[in-house]
Phi, psi and omega in degrees: 000123178281125180284131174259103192295320181294312176297325178296314179298318178295318181297326178280323182293321185302306179293328178295320178295317175304313181297316178296319181295312180292327175297320178292319181293334182243027188300335180266012188281339182295332174296318178297312182300316182295331182276348181285151168285127185232155176289167181299331182278005182288134175282156173293151184307322183294339182287335185296320180298316180294317180298313181295325177302312179297315182295321179295320177295315178298317178298321179297315179296315180298316180295326176299315180301319179289317182303319182271359180291145176280358183298136175292342179282352185296329181295314178297318180297320180290326176296317178297321177298318179297318177299318178303312180298319179297315179296319178296326178293319184288322189305307183295330178294316180292318182291308187272308185292313182266350181049039178262086187290329178291310179298322177298321178295318177301315179294322178299320178293320177296316177301318179301314179296318178295317180297318178299313180295320181295316178300315179298312182294316179297320180296324178295329180276315180210117180304319180299314180299320178294316179297323180297330180278348183303318177300324177297313180298318178297318179296316180297323176298313178297316182297321178295317176301312181299317178301314180298316180296319178295319176302313183289326183275349186234042180286000000 
């Protein structure tokens, strides 16, 4: 497979820009996170930025593989990916800015379903693209669990 550098760079840049924008919009949120009652499995706040940086790069690479694929299913897969990015953008704003932990949990469950479908769809188009998304799916599963625990511990 011949790498198309400009589409690859764009594919990686798009989720990173989403991440930077939402990070900027919720930049004061770690104070909120630190004050919450959290389960024992909760990571420290500073770890989230590093994890999301890696996940955004992986999502970008995976989306690039789908974007350049000759599969007719790639258009549907890319639409699902766009929905995924929009939901990921919304979640921290709802969780941190509005401190609506229940609504954030509902969105986390929707993200989980979209991520599961996206991994399945990407895998059908390219096994590599699907495998690259597995860390994202695992993270979303953990994040939904963490969101639920925070909801329950901070009523």
